[in-house]
PDB file of C-alpha atoms in Angstrom:
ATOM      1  CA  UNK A 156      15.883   5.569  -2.772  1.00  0.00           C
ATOM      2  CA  UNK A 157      14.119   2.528  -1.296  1.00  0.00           C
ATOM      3  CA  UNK A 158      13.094   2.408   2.440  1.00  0.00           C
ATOM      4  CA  UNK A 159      13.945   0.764   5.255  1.00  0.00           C
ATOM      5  CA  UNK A 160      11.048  -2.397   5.239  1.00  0.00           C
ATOM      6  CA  UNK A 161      11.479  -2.386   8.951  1.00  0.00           C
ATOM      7  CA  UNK A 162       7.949  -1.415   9.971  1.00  0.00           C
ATOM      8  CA  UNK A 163       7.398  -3.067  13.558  1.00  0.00           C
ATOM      9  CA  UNK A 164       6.426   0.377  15.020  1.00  0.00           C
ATOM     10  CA  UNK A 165       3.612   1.298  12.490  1.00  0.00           C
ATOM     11  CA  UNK A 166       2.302  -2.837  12.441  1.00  0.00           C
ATOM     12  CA  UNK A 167      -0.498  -2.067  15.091  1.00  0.00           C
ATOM     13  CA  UNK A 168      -1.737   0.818  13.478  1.00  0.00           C
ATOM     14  CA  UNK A 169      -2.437  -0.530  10.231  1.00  0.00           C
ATOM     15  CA  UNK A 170      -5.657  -1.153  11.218  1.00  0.00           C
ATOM     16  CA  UNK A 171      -7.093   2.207  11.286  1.00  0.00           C
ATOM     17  CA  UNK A 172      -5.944   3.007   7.416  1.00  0.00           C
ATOM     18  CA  UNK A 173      -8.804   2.056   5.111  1.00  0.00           C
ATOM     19  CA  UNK A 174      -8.507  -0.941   2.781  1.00  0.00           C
ATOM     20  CA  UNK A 175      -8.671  -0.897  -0.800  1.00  0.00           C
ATOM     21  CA  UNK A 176     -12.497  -0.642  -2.559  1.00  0.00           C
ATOM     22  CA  UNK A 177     -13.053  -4.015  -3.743  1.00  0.00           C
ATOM     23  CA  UNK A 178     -13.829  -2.919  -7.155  1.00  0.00           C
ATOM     24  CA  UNK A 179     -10.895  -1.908  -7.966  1.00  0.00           C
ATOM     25  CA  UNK A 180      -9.598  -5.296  -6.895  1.00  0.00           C
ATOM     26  CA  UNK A 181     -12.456  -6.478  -9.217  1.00  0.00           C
ATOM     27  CA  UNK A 182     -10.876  -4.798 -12.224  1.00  0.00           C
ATOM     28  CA  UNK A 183      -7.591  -6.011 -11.969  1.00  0.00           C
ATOM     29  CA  UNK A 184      -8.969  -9.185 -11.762  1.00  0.00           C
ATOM     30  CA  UNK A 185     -11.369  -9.283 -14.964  1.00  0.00           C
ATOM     31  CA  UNK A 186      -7.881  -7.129 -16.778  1.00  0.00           C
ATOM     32  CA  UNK A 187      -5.809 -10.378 -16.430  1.00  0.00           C
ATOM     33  CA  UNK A 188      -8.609 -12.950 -17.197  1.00  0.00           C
ATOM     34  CA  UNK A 189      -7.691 -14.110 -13.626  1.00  0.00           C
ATOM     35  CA  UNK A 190     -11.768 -15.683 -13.390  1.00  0.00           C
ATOM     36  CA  UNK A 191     -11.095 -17.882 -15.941  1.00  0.00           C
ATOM     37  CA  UNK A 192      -8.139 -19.511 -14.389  1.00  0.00           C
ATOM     38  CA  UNK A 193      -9.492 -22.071 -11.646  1.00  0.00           C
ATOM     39  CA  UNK A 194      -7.426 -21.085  -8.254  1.00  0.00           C
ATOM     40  CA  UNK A 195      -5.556 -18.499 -10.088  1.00  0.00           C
ATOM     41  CA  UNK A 196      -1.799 -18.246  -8.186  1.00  0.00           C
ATOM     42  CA  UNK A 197      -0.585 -15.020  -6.434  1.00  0.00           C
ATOM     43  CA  UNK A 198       1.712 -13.316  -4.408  1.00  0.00           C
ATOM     44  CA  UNK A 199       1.208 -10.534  -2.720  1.00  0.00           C
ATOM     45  CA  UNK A 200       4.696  -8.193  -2.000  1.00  0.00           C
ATOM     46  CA  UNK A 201       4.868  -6.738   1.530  1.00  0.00           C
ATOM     47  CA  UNK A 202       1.569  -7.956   2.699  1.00  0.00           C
ATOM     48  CA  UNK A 203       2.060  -6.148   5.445  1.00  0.00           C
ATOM     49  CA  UNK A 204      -1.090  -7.130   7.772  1.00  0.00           C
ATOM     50  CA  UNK A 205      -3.168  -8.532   5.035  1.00  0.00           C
ATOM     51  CA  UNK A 206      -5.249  -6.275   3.710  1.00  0.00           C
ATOM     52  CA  UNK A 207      -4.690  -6.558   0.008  1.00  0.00           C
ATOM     53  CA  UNK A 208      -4.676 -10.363   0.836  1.00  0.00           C
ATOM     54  CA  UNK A 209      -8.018 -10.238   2.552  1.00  0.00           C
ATOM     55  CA  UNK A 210      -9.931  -8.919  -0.252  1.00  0.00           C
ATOM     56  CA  UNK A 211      -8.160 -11.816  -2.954  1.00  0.00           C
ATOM     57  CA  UNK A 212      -9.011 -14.452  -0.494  1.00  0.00           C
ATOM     58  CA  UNK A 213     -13.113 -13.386  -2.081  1.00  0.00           C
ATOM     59  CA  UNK A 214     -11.486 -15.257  -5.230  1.00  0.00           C
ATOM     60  CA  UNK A 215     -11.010 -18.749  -6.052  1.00  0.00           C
ATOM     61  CA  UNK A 216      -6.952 -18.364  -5.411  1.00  0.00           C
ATOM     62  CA  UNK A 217      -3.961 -19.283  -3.674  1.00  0.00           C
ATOM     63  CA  UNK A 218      -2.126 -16.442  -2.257  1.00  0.00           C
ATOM     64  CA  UNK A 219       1.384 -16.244  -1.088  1.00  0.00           C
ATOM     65  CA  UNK A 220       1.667 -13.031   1.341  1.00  0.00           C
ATOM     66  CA  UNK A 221       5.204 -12.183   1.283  1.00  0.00           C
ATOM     67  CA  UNK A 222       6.303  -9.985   4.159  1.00  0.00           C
ATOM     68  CA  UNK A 223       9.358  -9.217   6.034  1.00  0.00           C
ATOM     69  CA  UNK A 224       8.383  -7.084   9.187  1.00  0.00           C
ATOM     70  CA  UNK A 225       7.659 -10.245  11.419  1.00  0.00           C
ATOM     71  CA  UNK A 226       5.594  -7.695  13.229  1.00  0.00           C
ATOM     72  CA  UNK A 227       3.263  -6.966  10.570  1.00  0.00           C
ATOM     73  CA  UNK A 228       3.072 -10.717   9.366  1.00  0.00           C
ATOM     74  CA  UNK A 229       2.527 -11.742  13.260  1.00  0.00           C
ATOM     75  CA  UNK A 230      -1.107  -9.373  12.863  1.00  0.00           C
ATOM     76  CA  UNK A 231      -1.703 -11.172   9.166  1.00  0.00           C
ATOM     77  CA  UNK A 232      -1.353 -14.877  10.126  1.00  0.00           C
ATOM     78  CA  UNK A 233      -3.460 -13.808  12.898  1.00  0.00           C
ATOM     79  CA  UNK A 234      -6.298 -12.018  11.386  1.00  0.00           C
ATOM     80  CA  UNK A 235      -6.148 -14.528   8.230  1.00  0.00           C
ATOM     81  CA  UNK A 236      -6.114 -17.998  10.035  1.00  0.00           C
ATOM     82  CA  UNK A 237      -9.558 -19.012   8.697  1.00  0.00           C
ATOM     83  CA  UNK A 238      -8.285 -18.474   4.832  1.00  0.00           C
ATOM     84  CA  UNK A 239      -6.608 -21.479   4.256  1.00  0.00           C
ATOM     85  CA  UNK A 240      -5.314 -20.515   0.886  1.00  0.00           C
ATOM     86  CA  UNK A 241      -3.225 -17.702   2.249  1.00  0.00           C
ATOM     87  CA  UNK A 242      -0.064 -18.670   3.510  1.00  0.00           C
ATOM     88  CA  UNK A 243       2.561 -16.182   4.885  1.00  0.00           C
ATOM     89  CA  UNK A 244       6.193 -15.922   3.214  1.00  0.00           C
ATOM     90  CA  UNK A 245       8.992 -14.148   5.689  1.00  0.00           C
ATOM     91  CA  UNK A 246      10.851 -12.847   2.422  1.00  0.00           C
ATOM     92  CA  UNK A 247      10.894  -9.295   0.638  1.00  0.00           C
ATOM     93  CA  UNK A 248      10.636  -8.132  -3.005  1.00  0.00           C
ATOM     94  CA  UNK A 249      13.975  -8.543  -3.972  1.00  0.00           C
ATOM     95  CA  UNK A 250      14.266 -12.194  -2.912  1.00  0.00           C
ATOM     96  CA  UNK A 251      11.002 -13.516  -2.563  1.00  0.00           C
ATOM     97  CA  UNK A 252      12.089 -17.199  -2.384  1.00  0.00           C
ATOM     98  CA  UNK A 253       9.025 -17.786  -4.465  1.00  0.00           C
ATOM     99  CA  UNK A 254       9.709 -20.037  -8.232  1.00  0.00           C
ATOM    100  CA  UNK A 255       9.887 -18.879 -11.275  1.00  0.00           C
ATOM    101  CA  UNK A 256       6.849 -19.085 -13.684  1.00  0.00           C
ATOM    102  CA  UNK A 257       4.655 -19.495 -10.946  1.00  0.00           C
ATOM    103  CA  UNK A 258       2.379 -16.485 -10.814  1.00  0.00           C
ATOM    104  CA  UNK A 259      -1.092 -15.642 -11.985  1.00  0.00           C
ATOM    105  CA  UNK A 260      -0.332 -12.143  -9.969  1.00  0.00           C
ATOM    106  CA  UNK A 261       2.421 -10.780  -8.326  1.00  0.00           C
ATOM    107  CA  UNK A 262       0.801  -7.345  -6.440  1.00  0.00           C
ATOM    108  CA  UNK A 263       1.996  -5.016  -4.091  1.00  0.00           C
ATOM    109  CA  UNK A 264      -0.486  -2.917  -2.237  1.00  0.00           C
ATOM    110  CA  UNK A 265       1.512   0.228  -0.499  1.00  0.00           C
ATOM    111  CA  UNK A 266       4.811  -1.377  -0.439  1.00  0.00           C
ATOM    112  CA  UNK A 267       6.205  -0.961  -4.273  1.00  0.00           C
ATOM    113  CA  UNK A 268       7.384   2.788  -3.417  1.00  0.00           C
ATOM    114  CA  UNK A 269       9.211   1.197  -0.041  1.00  0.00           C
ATOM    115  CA  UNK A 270      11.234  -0.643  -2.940  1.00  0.00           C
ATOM    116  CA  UNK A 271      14.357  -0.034  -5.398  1.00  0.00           C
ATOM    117  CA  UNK A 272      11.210  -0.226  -8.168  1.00  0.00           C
ATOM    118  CA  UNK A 273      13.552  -1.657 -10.935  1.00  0.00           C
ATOM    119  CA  UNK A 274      14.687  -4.852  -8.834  1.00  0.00           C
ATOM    120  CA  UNK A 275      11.613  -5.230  -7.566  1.00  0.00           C
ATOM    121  CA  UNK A 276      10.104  -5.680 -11.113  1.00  0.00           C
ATOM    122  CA  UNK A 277      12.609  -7.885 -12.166  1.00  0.00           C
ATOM    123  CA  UNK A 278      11.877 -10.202  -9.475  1.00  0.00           C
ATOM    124  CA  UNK A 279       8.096  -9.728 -10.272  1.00  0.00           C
ATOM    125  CA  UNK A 280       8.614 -11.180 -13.644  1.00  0.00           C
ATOM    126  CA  UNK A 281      10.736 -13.749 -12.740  1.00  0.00           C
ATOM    127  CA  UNK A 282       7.809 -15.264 -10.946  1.00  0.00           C
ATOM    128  CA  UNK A 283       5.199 -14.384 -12.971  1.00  0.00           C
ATOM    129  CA  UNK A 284       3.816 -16.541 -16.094  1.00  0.00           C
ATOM    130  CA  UNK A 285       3.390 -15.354 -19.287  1.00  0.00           C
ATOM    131  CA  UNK A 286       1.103 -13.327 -19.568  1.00  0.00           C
ATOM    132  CA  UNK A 287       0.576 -12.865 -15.726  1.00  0.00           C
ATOM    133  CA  UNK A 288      -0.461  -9.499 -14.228  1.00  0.00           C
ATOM    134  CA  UNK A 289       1.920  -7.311 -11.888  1.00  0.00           C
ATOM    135  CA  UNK A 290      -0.317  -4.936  -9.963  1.00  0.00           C
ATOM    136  CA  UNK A 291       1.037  -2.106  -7.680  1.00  0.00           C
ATOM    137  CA  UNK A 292      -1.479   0.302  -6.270  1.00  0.00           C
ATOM    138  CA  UNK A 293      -1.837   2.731  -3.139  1.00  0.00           C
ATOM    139  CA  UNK A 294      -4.803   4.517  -1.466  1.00  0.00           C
ATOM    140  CA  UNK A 295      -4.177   8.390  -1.144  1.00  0.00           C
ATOM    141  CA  UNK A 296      -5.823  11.457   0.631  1.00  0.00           C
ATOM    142  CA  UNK A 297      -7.358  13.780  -1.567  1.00  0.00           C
ATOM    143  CA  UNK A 298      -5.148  16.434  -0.713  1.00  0.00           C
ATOM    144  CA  UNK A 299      -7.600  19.065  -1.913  1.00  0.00           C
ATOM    145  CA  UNK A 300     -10.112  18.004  -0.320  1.00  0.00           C
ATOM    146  CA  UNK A 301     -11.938  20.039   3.237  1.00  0.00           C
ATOM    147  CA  UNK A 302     -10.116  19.586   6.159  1.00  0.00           C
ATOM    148  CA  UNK A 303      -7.551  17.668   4.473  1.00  0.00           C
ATOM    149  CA  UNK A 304      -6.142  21.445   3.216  1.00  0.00           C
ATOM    150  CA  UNK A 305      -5.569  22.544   6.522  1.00  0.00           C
ATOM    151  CA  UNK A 306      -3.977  19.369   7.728  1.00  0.00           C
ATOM    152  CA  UNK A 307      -1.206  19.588   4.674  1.00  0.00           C
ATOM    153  CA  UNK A 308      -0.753  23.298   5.912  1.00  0.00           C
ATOM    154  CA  UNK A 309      -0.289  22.146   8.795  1.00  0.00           C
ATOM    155  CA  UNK A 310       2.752  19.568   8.038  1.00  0.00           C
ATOM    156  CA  UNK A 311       4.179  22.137   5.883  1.00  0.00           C
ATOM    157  CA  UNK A 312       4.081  25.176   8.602  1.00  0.00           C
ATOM    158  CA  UNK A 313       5.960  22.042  10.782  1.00  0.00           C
ATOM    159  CA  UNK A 314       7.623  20.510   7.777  1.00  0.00           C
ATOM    160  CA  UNK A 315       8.407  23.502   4.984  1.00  0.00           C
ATOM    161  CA  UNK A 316      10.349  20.899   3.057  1.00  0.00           C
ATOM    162  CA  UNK A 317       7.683  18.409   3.354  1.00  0.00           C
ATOM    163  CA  UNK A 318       7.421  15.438   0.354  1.00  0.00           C
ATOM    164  CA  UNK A 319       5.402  12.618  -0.526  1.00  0.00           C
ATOM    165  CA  UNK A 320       8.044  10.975  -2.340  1.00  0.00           C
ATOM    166  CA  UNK A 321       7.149   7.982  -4.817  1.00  0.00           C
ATOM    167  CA  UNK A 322       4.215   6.363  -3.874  1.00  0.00           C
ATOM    168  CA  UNK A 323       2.721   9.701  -5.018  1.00  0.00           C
ATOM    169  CA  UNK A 324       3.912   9.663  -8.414  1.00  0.00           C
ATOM    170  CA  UNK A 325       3.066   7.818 -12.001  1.00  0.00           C
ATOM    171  CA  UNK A 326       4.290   4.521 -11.984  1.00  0.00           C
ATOM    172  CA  UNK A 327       4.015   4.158 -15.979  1.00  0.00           C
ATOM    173  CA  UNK A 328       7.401   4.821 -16.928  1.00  0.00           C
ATOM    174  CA  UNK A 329       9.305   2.992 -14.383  1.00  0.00           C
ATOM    175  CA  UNK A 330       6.966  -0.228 -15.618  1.00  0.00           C
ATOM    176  CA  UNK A 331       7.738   0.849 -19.403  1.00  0.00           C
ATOM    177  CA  UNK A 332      11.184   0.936 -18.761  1.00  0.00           C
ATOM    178  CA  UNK A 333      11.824  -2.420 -18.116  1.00  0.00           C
ATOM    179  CA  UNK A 334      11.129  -3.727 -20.501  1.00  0.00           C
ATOM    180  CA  UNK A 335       8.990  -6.927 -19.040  1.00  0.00           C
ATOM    181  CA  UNK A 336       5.375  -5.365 -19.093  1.00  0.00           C
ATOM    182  CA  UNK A 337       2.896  -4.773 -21.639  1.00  0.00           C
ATOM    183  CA  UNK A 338      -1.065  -3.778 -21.734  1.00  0.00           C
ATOM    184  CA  UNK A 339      -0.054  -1.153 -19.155  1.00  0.00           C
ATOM    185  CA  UNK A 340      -3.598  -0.103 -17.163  1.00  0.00           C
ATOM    186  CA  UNK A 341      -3.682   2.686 -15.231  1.00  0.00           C
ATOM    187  CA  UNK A 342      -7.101   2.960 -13.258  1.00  0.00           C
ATOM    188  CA  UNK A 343      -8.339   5.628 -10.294  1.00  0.00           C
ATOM    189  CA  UNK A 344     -11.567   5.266  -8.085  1.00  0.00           C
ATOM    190  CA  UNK A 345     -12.216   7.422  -5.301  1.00  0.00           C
ATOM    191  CA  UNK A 346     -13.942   7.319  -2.140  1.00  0.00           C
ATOM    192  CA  UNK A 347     -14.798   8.178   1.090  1.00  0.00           C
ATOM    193  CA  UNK A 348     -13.857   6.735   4.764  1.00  0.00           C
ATOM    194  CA  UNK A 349     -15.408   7.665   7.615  1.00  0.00           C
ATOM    195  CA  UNK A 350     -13.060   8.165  10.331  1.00  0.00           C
ATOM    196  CA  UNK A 351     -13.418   9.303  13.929  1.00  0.00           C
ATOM    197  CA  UNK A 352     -10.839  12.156  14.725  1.00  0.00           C
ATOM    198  CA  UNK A 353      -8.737   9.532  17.531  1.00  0.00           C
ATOM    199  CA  UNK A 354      -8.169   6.544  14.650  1.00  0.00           C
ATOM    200  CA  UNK A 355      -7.374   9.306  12.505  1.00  0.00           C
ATOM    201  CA  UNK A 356      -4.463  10.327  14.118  1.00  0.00           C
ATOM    202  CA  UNK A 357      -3.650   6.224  14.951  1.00  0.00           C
ATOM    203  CA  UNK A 358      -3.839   6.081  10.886  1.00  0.00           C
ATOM    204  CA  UNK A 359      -0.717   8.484  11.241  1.00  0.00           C
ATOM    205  CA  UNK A 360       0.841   6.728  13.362  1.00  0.00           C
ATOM    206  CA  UNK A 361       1.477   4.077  10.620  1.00  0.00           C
ATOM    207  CA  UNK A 362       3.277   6.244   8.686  1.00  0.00           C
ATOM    208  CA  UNK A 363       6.731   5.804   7.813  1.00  0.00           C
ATOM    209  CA  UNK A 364       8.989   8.542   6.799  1.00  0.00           C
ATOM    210  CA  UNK A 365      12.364  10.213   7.109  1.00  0.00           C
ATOM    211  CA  UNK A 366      10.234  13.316   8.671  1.00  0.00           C
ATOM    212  CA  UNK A 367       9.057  12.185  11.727  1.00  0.00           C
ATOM    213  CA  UNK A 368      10.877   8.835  13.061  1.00  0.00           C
ATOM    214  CA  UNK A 369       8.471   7.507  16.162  1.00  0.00           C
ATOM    215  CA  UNK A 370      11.830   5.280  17.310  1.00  0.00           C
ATOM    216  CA  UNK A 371      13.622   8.609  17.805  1.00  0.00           C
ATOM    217  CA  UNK A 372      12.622  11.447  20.828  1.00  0.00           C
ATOM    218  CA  UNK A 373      12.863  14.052  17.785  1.00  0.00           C
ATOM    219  CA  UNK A 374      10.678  12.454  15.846  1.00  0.00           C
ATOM    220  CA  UNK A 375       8.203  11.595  18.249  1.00  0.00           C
ATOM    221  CA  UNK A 376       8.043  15.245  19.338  1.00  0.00           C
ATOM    222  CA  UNK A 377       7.513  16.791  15.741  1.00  0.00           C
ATOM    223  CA  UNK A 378       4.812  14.407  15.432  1.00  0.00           C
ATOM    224  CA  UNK A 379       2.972  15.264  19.021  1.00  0.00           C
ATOM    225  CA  UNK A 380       3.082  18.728  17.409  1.00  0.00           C
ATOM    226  CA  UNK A 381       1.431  17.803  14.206  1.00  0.00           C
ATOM    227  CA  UNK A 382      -1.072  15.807  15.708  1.00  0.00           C
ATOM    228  CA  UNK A 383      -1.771  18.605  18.498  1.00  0.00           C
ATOM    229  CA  UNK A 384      -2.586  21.008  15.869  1.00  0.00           C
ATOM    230  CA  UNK A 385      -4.881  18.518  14.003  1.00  0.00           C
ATOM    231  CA  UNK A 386      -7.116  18.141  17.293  1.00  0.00           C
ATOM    232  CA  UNK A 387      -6.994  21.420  17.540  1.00  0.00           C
ATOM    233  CA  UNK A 388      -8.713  21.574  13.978  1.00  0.00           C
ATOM    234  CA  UNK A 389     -10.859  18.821  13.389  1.00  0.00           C
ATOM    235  CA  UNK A 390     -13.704  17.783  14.508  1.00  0.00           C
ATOM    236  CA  UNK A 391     -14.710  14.384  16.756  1.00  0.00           C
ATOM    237  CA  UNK A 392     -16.104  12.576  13.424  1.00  0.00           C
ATOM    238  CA  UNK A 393     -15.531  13.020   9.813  1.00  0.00           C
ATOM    239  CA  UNK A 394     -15.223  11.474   5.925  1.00  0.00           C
ATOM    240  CA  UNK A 395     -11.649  11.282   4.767  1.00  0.00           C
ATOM    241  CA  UNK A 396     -11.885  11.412   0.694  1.00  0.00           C
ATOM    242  CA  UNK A 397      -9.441   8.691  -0.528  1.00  0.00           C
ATOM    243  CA  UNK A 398      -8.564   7.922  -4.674  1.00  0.00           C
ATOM    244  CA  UNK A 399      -7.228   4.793  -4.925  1.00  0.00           C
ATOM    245  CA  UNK A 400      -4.741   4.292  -7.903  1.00  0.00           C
ATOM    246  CA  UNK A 401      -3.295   1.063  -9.623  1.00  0.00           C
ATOM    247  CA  UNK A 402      -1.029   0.224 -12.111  1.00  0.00           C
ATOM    248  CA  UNK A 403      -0.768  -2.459 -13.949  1.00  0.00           C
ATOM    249  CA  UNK A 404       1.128  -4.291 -16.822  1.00  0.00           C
ATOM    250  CA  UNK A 405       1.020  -8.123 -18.303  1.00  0.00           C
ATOM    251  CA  UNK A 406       4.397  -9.885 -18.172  1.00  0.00           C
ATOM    252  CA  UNK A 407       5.667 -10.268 -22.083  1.00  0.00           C
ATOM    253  CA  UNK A 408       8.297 -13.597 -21.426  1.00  0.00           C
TER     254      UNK A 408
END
């Protein structure tokens, strides 16, 4: 089940969550022959504050950052007001007001799992060209990783029922399913963040999940617990080991 896309209390904390590596970006690109286009079209779904925008803008592009939070968009038009070719949409993926045929690529960075995936892809080829790219990727913790073991034991001593829900899982089938994609890619990269142990807990904050709701006293106070633990745990400075994963597929038409 999709999410609520109301994310005006995790907006300012965006900031501390890393970005995407640019090479992957750079792979999706060269995948769709999107260089060869001059000022290749996209839209970016849930923009949120821009990042996945940000790093397009390095390409010869036009970029449509849709994005309904007016909180979130408020930080994007903001920190993007020198890139003219990025304007900012208030729409979401099921009605992104955008035309059809339009798209070179039609990407969501973080925000595809915060979706009913089926409509969402529907609307993505709508939009999309022939032979355009849809792109849906995430940045996640390396769960195994150090520290990062005794932080998941701690959610789960806090949390025992404690999931990660869709944004953790393999997008492949949902894609292959419906029947608009072909030339599915999948493609991981990892790497490493260095994080001091205060933004790390301000990257939490911009979480959203049914577990701890920071609009709610309950919420707020499981969180202070999980994040009490933590300091008790880590130390002032740190790497946080990150994979970053995409899908993609080419729209058939």
């Amino acid at each position: 089940m999709a999410e609520n896309w109301d994310y005006t209390l995790q907006a300012p904390y965006y900031k501390y969550r890393p970005n995407y590596p640019q090479k992957v970006i750079d792979c999706i690109i060269e995948y769709g022959n999107l260089s060869l286009i001059d000022n290749f079209e996209v839209a970016d779904i849930g923009a949120g504050t821009g990042n996945l925008s940000v790093l397009l803008a390095k390409y010869p592009c036009f970029i449509k950052a849709v994005e309904p939070t007016k909180a979130m968009s408020d930080i994007g038009k903001e920190r993007t007001k020198n890139l003219k070719q990025i304007t900012w949409i208030d729409a979401d993926g099921y009605n992104t007001t955008l035309s059809d045929d339009s798209f070179d690529l039609v990407a969501f960075g973080s925000s595809f799992n915060v979706l009913d995936r089926n409509k969402a892809l529907h609307e993505t080829g709508r939009i999309l060209k022939k032979n355009g790219v849809f792109s849906c990727l995430w940045n996640h913790r390396d769960l195994n990783d150090g520290f990062q073991k005794e932080v998941e034991a701690i959610i789960k001593e806090i949390i025992p029922d404690y999931e990660r829900g869709i944004r953790r899982q393999d997008q492949r089938e949902v894609i292959e399913n419906s029947n608009l994609f072909t030339d599915i890619m999948y493609m991981e990269m990892d790497f490493n963040f260095k994080q001091t142990l205060e933004n790390y807990i301000k990257a939490w904050k911009s979480v959203k999940n049914k577990y701890w709701d920071l609009a709610t006293p309950e919420g707020e106070k499981i969180f202070n617990r999980i994040c009490d633990k933590i300091y008790a745990k880590l130390p002032d400075e740190f790497f946080v080991k990150y994979t970053c994963r995409t899908w993609n597929g080419k729209c058939k038409k």
